[in-house]
GROMACS .gro file of C-alpha atoms in nm:
model
  267
    1MET     CA    1  -3.398  -1.257   2.200
    2ALA     CA    2  -3.430  -1.302   2.575
    3GLY     CA    3  -3.264  -1.617   2.701
    4SER     CA    4  -3.085  -1.686   2.372
    5GLU     CA    5  -2.712  -1.748   2.373
    6VAL     CA    6  -2.495  -1.486   2.207
    7ASN     CA    7  -2.158  -1.592   2.069
    8GLU     CA    8  -1.924  -1.307   2.155
    9SER     CA    9  -1.607  -1.483   2.045
   10PRO     CA   10  -1.413  -1.269   1.794
   11VAL     CA   11  -1.412  -1.376   1.431
   12ALA     CA   12  -1.074  -1.525   1.342
   13ALA     CA   13  -0.938  -1.345   1.035
   14VAL     CA   14  -0.633  -1.376   0.812
   15VAL     CA   15  -0.506  -1.063   0.635
   16PHE     CA   16  -0.329  -1.089   0.301
   17ASN     CA   17  -0.095  -0.826   0.154
   18ASP     CA   18   0.037  -0.670   0.473
   19THR     CA   19   0.224  -0.386   0.305
   20ARG     CA   20   0.415  -0.274   0.613
   21VAL     CA   21   0.709  -0.471   0.476
   22ASP     CA   22   0.746  -0.194   0.213
   23ARG     CA   23   0.841   0.055   0.489
   24HIS     CA   24   0.605   0.319   0.353
   25HIS     CA   25   0.412   0.570   0.567
   26GLY     CA   26   0.094   0.536   0.361
   27CYS     CA   27   0.099   0.156   0.382
   28LEU     CA   28   0.168   0.179   0.753
   29ARG     CA   29  -0.142   0.394   0.801
   30VAL     CA   30  -0.353   0.155   0.593
   31MET     CA   31  -0.247  -0.147   0.795
   32GLU     CA   32  -0.298   0.034   1.126
   33ALA     CA   33  -0.651   0.120   1.009
   34ILE     CA   34  -0.722  -0.243   0.916
   35GLU     CA   35  -0.598  -0.357   1.257
   36GLU     CA   36  -0.809  -0.099   1.442
   37LEU     CA   37  -1.125  -0.153   1.238
   38SER     CA   38  -1.096  -0.530   1.267
   39ALA     CA   39  -1.072  -0.514   1.645
   40ARG     CA   40  -1.356  -0.262   1.665
   41ASN     CA   41  -1.583  -0.485   1.460
   42GLY     CA   42  -1.537  -0.809   1.648
   43MET     CA   43  -1.249  -0.963   1.453
   44ARG     CA   44  -0.919  -1.105   1.572
   45ILE     CA   45  -0.639  -1.120   1.318
   46ILE     CA   46  -0.465  -1.453   1.366
   47HIS     CA   47  -0.218  -1.426   1.078
   48ARG     CA   48  -0.079  -1.163   0.840
   49SER     CA   49   0.061  -1.261   0.503
   50PRO     CA   50   0.312  -0.997   0.389
   51ALA     CA   51   0.313  -0.821   0.053
   52HIS     CA   52   0.505  -0.989  -0.231
   53HIS     CA   53   0.458  -1.325  -0.059
   54ARG     CA   54   0.356  -1.648  -0.231
   55TRP     CA   55   0.093  -1.733   0.028
   56MET     CA   56  -0.011  -2.054  -0.150
   57ASP     CA   57   0.337  -2.199  -0.089
   58ASP     CA   58   0.354  -2.101   0.278
   59PRO     CA   59   0.245  -2.378   0.520
   60GLU     CA   60   0.202  -2.128   0.804
   61THR     CA   61  -0.041  -1.917   0.602
   62LEU     CA   62  -0.236  -2.220   0.484
   63ALA     CA   63  -0.259  -2.354   0.839
   64ALA     CA   64  -0.391  -2.016   0.956
   65VAL     CA   65  -0.654  -2.022   0.679
   66ASP     CA   66  -0.771  -2.359   0.810
   67ARG     CA   67  -0.843  -2.193   1.146
   68ALA     CA   68  -0.992  -1.876   0.999
   69GLN     CA   69  -1.354  -1.767   0.967
   70LEU     CA   70  -1.278  -1.475   0.734
   71LEU     CA   71  -1.006  -1.386   0.482
   72ILE     CA   72  -0.929  -1.019   0.422
   73VAL     CA   73  -0.729  -0.909   0.118
   74ASN     CA   74  -0.582  -0.558   0.126
   75GLY     CA   75  -0.569  -0.473  -0.245
   76GLU     CA   76  -0.406  -0.126  -0.230
   77GLY     CA   77  -0.239  -0.048  -0.563
   78THR     CA   78  -0.144  -0.406  -0.650
   79ILE     CA   79  -0.428  -0.524  -0.874
   80HIS     CA   80  -0.384  -0.368  -1.217
   81HIS     CA   81  -0.280  -0.466  -1.571
   82ASP     CA   82  -0.309  -0.840  -1.491
   83ARG     CA   83   0.009  -0.831  -1.282
   84GLU     CA   84   0.117  -1.158  -1.124
   85ALA     CA   85   0.121  -0.997  -0.777
   86GLY     CA   86  -0.240  -0.890  -0.827
   87ARG     CA   87  -0.341  -1.235  -0.952
   88ARG     CA   88  -0.199  -1.397  -0.638
   89LEU     CA   89  -0.423  -1.175  -0.425
   90ILE     CA   90  -0.731  -1.237  -0.638
   91GLU     CA   91  -0.675  -1.613  -0.612
   92VAL     CA   92  -0.736  -1.586  -0.237
   93GLY     CA   93  -1.106  -1.551  -0.321
   94ALA     CA   94  -1.117  -1.884  -0.507
   95TYR     CA   95  -0.926  -2.059  -0.229
   96ALA     CA   96  -1.164  -1.915   0.031
   97ARG     CA   97  -1.464  -2.036  -0.165
   98PHE     CA   98  -1.309  -2.383  -0.194
   99ARG     CA   99  -1.258  -2.390   0.185
  100GLY     CA  100  -1.607  -2.256   0.253
  101ILE     CA  101  -1.481  -1.934   0.411
  102PRO     CA  102  -1.603  -1.582   0.321
  103ALA     CA  103  -1.339  -1.350   0.177
  104ALA     CA  104  -1.337  -0.973   0.141
  105LEU     CA  105  -1.129  -0.773  -0.107
  106ILE     CA  106  -1.092  -0.427   0.046
  107ASN     CA  107  -0.913  -0.097  -0.007
  108THR     CA  108  -0.825  -0.187  -0.362
  109GLY     CA  109  -0.762  -0.018  -0.689
  110TRP     CA  110  -0.868  -0.195  -1.009
  111GLU     CA  111  -0.731  -0.102  -1.348
  112ALA     CA  112  -0.693  -0.267  -1.688
  113ASN     CA  113  -0.744  -0.625  -1.575
  114GLY     CA  114  -0.863  -0.886  -1.823
  115LEU     CA  115  -1.157  -1.124  -1.830
  116GLU     CA  116  -0.985  -1.392  -1.621
  117LEU     CA  117  -0.933  -1.168  -1.320
  118GLN     CA  118  -1.281  -1.025  -1.366
  119GLU     CA  119  -1.419  -1.377  -1.327
  120LEU     CA  120  -1.193  -1.465  -1.033
  121VAL     CA  121  -1.290  -1.156  -0.834
  122ARG     CA  122  -1.649  -1.284  -0.822
  123ASP     CA  123  -1.533  -1.541  -0.566
  124PHE     CA  124  -1.513  -1.270  -0.301
  125SER     CA  125  -1.811  -1.221  -0.073
  126LEU     CA  126  -1.743  -0.847  -0.064
  127VAL     CA  127  -1.542  -0.614  -0.289
  128SER     CA  128  -1.459  -0.264  -0.175
  129VAL     CA  129  -1.263  -0.026  -0.399
  130ARG     CA  130  -1.100   0.299  -0.296
  131ASP     CA  131  -1.201   0.513  -0.595
  132SER     CA  132  -1.494   0.558  -0.830
  133VAL     CA  133  -1.289   0.487  -1.145
  134SER     CA  134  -1.206   0.138  -1.017
  135ALA     CA  135  -1.573   0.091  -0.926
  136THR     CA  136  -1.687   0.188  -1.274
  137GLU     CA  137  -1.448  -0.060  -1.435
  138LEU     CA  138  -1.567  -0.344  -1.214
  139GLN     CA  139  -1.934  -0.254  -1.248
  140LYS     CA  140  -1.901  -0.256  -1.628
  141ALA     CA  141  -1.777  -0.613  -1.591
  142GLY     CA  142  -2.085  -0.695  -1.384
  143VAL     CA  143  -1.904  -0.714  -1.051
  144ALA     CA  144  -2.084  -0.561  -0.753
  145CYS     CA  145  -1.862  -0.341  -0.538
  146ARG     CA  146  -1.877  -0.051  -0.300
  147VAL     CA  147  -1.658   0.260  -0.283
  148VAL     CA  148  -1.481   0.335   0.044
  149PRO     CA  149  -1.208   0.602   0.046
  150ASP     CA  150  -0.851   0.479   0.096
  151LEU     CA  151  -0.791   0.359   0.450
  152SER     CA  152  -0.489   0.587   0.490
  153LEU     CA  153  -0.753   0.856   0.548
  154TYR     CA  154  -0.920   0.671   0.834
  155LEU     CA  155  -0.687   0.731   1.129
  156GLU     CA  156  -0.666   1.055   1.322
  157ALA     CA  157  -0.551   1.363   1.131
  158HIS     CA  158  -0.306   1.496   1.387
  159TYR     CA  159  -0.319   1.867   1.452
  160PHE     CA  160   0.021   2.033   1.427
  161GLY     CA  161  -0.087   2.395   1.450
  162LYS     CA  162  -0.167   2.652   1.186
  163GLU     CA  163   0.189   2.759   1.113
  164LYS     CA  164   0.271   2.716   0.745
  165SER     CA  165   0.589   2.775   0.553
  166SER     CA  166   0.622   2.902   0.198
  167VAL     CA  167   0.798   2.581   0.099
  168ILE     CA  168   0.680   2.356  -0.181
  169GLY     CA  169   0.743   1.991  -0.102
  170CYS     CA  170   0.825   1.722  -0.356
  171ILE     CA  171   0.782   1.347  -0.321
  172ASP     CA  172   0.888   1.106  -0.595
  173CYS     CA  173   0.694   0.860  -0.810
  174VAL     CA  174   0.703   0.484  -0.871
  175ASN     CA  175   0.796   0.561  -1.232
  176ARG     CA  176   1.163   0.654  -1.202
  177PHE     CA  177   1.160   0.889  -1.503
  178THR     CA  178   0.862   1.080  -1.364
  179ALA     CA  179   1.052   1.088  -1.035
  180LEU     CA  180   1.346   1.250  -1.214
  181GLU     CA  181   1.114   1.517  -1.358
  182ILE     CA  182   0.978   1.588  -1.009
  183ASP     CA  183   1.336   1.610  -0.880
  184ARG     CA  184   1.430   1.858  -1.155
  185LEU     CA  185   1.124   2.067  -1.073
  186CYS     CA  186   1.210   2.056  -0.703
  187ARG     CA  187   1.558   2.193  -0.769
  188ALA     CA  188   1.425   2.460  -1.007
  189ILE     CA  189   1.177   2.597  -0.752
  190GLU     CA  190   1.409   2.540  -0.454
  191GLY     CA  191   1.156   2.303  -0.306
  192ARG     CA  192   1.202   2.050  -0.029
  193THR     CA  193   1.248   1.680  -0.098
  194LEU     CA  194   1.049   1.449   0.128
  195SER     CA  195   1.028   1.071   0.132
  196ILE     CA  196   0.719   0.864   0.198
  197HIS     CA  197   0.947   0.561   0.235
  198PHE     CA  198   1.166   0.495   0.536
  199PRO     CA  199   1.442   0.259   0.420
  200GLN     CA  200   1.600   0.002   0.646
  201PRO     CA  201   1.881   0.152   0.856
  202GLY     CA  202   2.247   0.088   0.788
  203LEU     CA  203   2.460   0.049   0.479
  204GLN     CA  204   2.270  -0.254   0.350
  205GLY     CA  205   1.940  -0.069   0.372
  206TYR     CA  206   2.091   0.233   0.197
  207LEU     CA  207   2.235   0.027  -0.090
  208ARG     CA  208   1.909  -0.162  -0.131
  209PHE     CA  209   1.714   0.164  -0.149
  210ILE     CA  210   1.949   0.303  -0.415
  211ARG     CA  211   1.930  -0.019  -0.617
  212GLN     CA  212   1.547  -0.025  -0.606
  213GLY     CA  213   1.542   0.306  -0.794
  214VAL     CA  214   1.728   0.189  -1.104
  215ALA     CA  215   1.680  -0.076  -1.371
  216LYS     CA  216   1.934  -0.282  -1.562
  217SER     CA  217   1.868  -0.078  -1.874
  218ASP     CA  218   1.980   0.240  -1.694
  219PHE     CA  219   2.338   0.112  -1.686
  220ALA     CA  220   2.355   0.173  -2.063
  221SER     CA  221   2.331   0.549  -1.996
  222PRO     CA  222   2.587   0.669  -1.740
  223ALA     CA  223   2.423   1.014  -1.720
  224THR     CA  224   2.078   0.870  -1.647
  225LEU     CA  225   2.223   0.626  -1.396
  226ALA     CA  226   2.411   0.904  -1.217
  227ASN     CA  227   2.099   1.122  -1.197
  228LEU     CA  228   1.892   0.835  -1.059
  229VAL     CA  229   2.151   0.747  -0.795
  230LEU     CA  230   2.186   1.111  -0.687
  231MET     CA  231   1.809   1.147  -0.666
  232ARG     CA  232   1.770   0.829  -0.460
  233HIS     CA  233   2.050   0.943  -0.230
  234LYS     CA  234   1.869   1.273  -0.171
  235ILE     CA  235   1.539   1.097  -0.104
  236HIS     CA  236   1.711   0.862   0.140
  237SER     CA  237   1.875   1.156   0.318
  238ASN     CA  238   1.535   1.318   0.370
  239SER     CA  239   1.353   1.010   0.497
  240THR     CA  240   1.226   0.948   0.849
  241GLU     CA  241   1.094   0.637   1.023
  242ASP     CA  242   0.864   0.850   1.238
  243THR     CA  243   0.524   0.872   1.067
  244LEU     CA  244   0.410   1.160   1.289
  245ARG     CA  245   0.717   1.355   1.191
  246PHE     CA  246   0.647   1.285   0.825
  247LEU     CA  247   0.288   1.404   0.866
  248GLU     CA  248   0.408   1.717   1.040
  249GLN     CA  249   0.648   1.787   0.752
  250LEU     CA  250   0.354   1.759   0.512
  251SER     CA  251   0.137   1.984   0.725
  252ARG     CA  252   0.389   2.272   0.710
  253LEU     CA  253   0.408   2.280   0.331
  254ARG     CA  254   0.238   2.538   0.114
  255LEU     CA  255   0.200   2.288  -0.169
  256LEU     CA  256   0.292   1.925  -0.237
  257VAL     CA  257   0.398   1.792  -0.578
  258SER     CA  258   0.405   1.414  -0.591
  259GLY     CA  259   0.348   1.105  -0.802
  260ARG     CA  260   0.266   0.896  -0.492
  261PHE     CA  261  -0.100   0.816  -0.425
  262HIS     CA  262  -0.058   0.794  -0.048
  263ALA     CA  263   0.147   1.113  -0.035
  264CYS     CA  264  -0.158   1.290  -0.173
  265THR     CA  265  -0.411   1.122   0.057
  266LEU     CA  266  -0.200   1.202   0.363
  267ALA     CA  267  -0.149   1.559   0.246
   0.00000   0.00000   0.00000
């Protein structure tokens, strides 16, 4: 309206579940997309709460929420089977409602969550899932949601040329035993091991990466433990911190075999 004042100040937003701490190319792309889309749509991110973080016990996060006009929860693959990590993210909605702030749950999967989480998710002003199966499960529970493809697909698909190799690439899986099967297949077909993770540099980062791939129960089977350690060593040896380089490696493959969701979206 002519003569009316327009508030052009950016909306102050807090983002929960910043998955860049996982040092994962897919998570990196997701977070870059959230940053870019927020800026493009008149939002300024004033605080980022990292993944695996108990935000409710962090004074810095709570102080940022007090200054915020919008809370954004990046669900990714965290909210399934009533996991505690998923519950912590869903509880952001209730806290936002208590503070009188709108909250959006975006880019999320939703699988096998019980009635309590189904009720808690209603506290969000907007719910956006990344696949139709998640949408169907929520809609059956009477929760309105929209489907938006995973944000790892949003950023530019870099063009690396048409040259392709005859190589089949293999990327592991969160389930370590499925990862071992993929590794066996990779060796049988003389495929190429790639890593969607880029571990922290140095000996400490290497040892942590190896340890993350085994469970206490694996120590009861020396053969299984040895195979897991060797597989993790190979994955580590084929990792790169350069996302563009990783994307180029994917682009040259004839076929990708992987148990990683973001490996498939980026492929």
